[in-house]
Amino acid sequence: MTPSRRMLVARALLGALTLSSACARDVAAPNVPAVVPVVAPPGASFRRGGRDPDFLEPAAGAPTIANPVIQFWAVKGRDARVKMVYHSRADRRGRDGGGGDSVVFAEFRIRDKSLARRPDGSPIANGDSVLIAMTLVDASRGIIDFQPSGLRFSAKDPASLVISFENANLDLNGDGTVDFRDRLLESTLYIAVRESLGAPWMPLPSKVNSNGQQVTTSVLGFSGYAIDY
């Protein structure tokens, strides 16, 4: 997001809050909801003139991902959940800070009825298994790729993806300071999807949990995913 666009979005959000406060009897600090649904316009493209979207970047000193490649067998009829986690931070002496690799960057869940069709279009029966790979292909922009490409999930029981922004650079308006303006912009975060290399990134209906610093979306098929704003 360009600095000018960030400023426009921040001013619009701030203006809406100011107007709302003026109509109330008591003026209070902005109360950002813990969970904010974000629904993008159907078919909208966020290429912005051929440029890539504005992905969240890691904060300075953020830990790296301990397991950037995950492979597992998903079986229809069984729940499955995998987590991509950060390395624990080192203490001042350069030793492990303790707690292990426990801070989750991304969590992917498949429910027992989620698996629907293989990439060739054939249905997946109960008890059938599919080898799934979840790979962090671009750590600087938090892009996660899922394979096999073309695997489809049930619209009634979709898979789900949760991505954390706990260790991201949250100076979203680029003014050098993380303050309430960035907190307002935080509510506009969403997970974007790219069907294939070279294809435009598209916004997905997402939920922002500001308290938990997570964004969640449903997954109907395998592609690339990342947090955008």
mmCIF file of C-alpha atoms in Angstrom, residues 15 37 51 82 104:
data_model
loop_
_atom_site.group_PDB
_atom_site.id
_atom_site.type_symbol
_atom_site.label_atom_id
_atom_site.label_comp_id
_atom_site.label_asym_id
_atom_site.label_seq_id
_atom_site.Cartn_x
_atom_site.Cartn_y
_atom_site.Cartn_z
ATOM 1 C CA GLY A 15 -13.194 10.185 10.423
ATOM 2 C CA PRO A 37 -15.219 -9.589 9.161
ATOM 3 C CA ARG A 51 2.021 -4.210 -8.838
ATOM 4 C CA VAL A 82 -0.919 -28.799 11.192
ATOM 5 C CA VAL A 104 2.295 -20.390 15.740
#
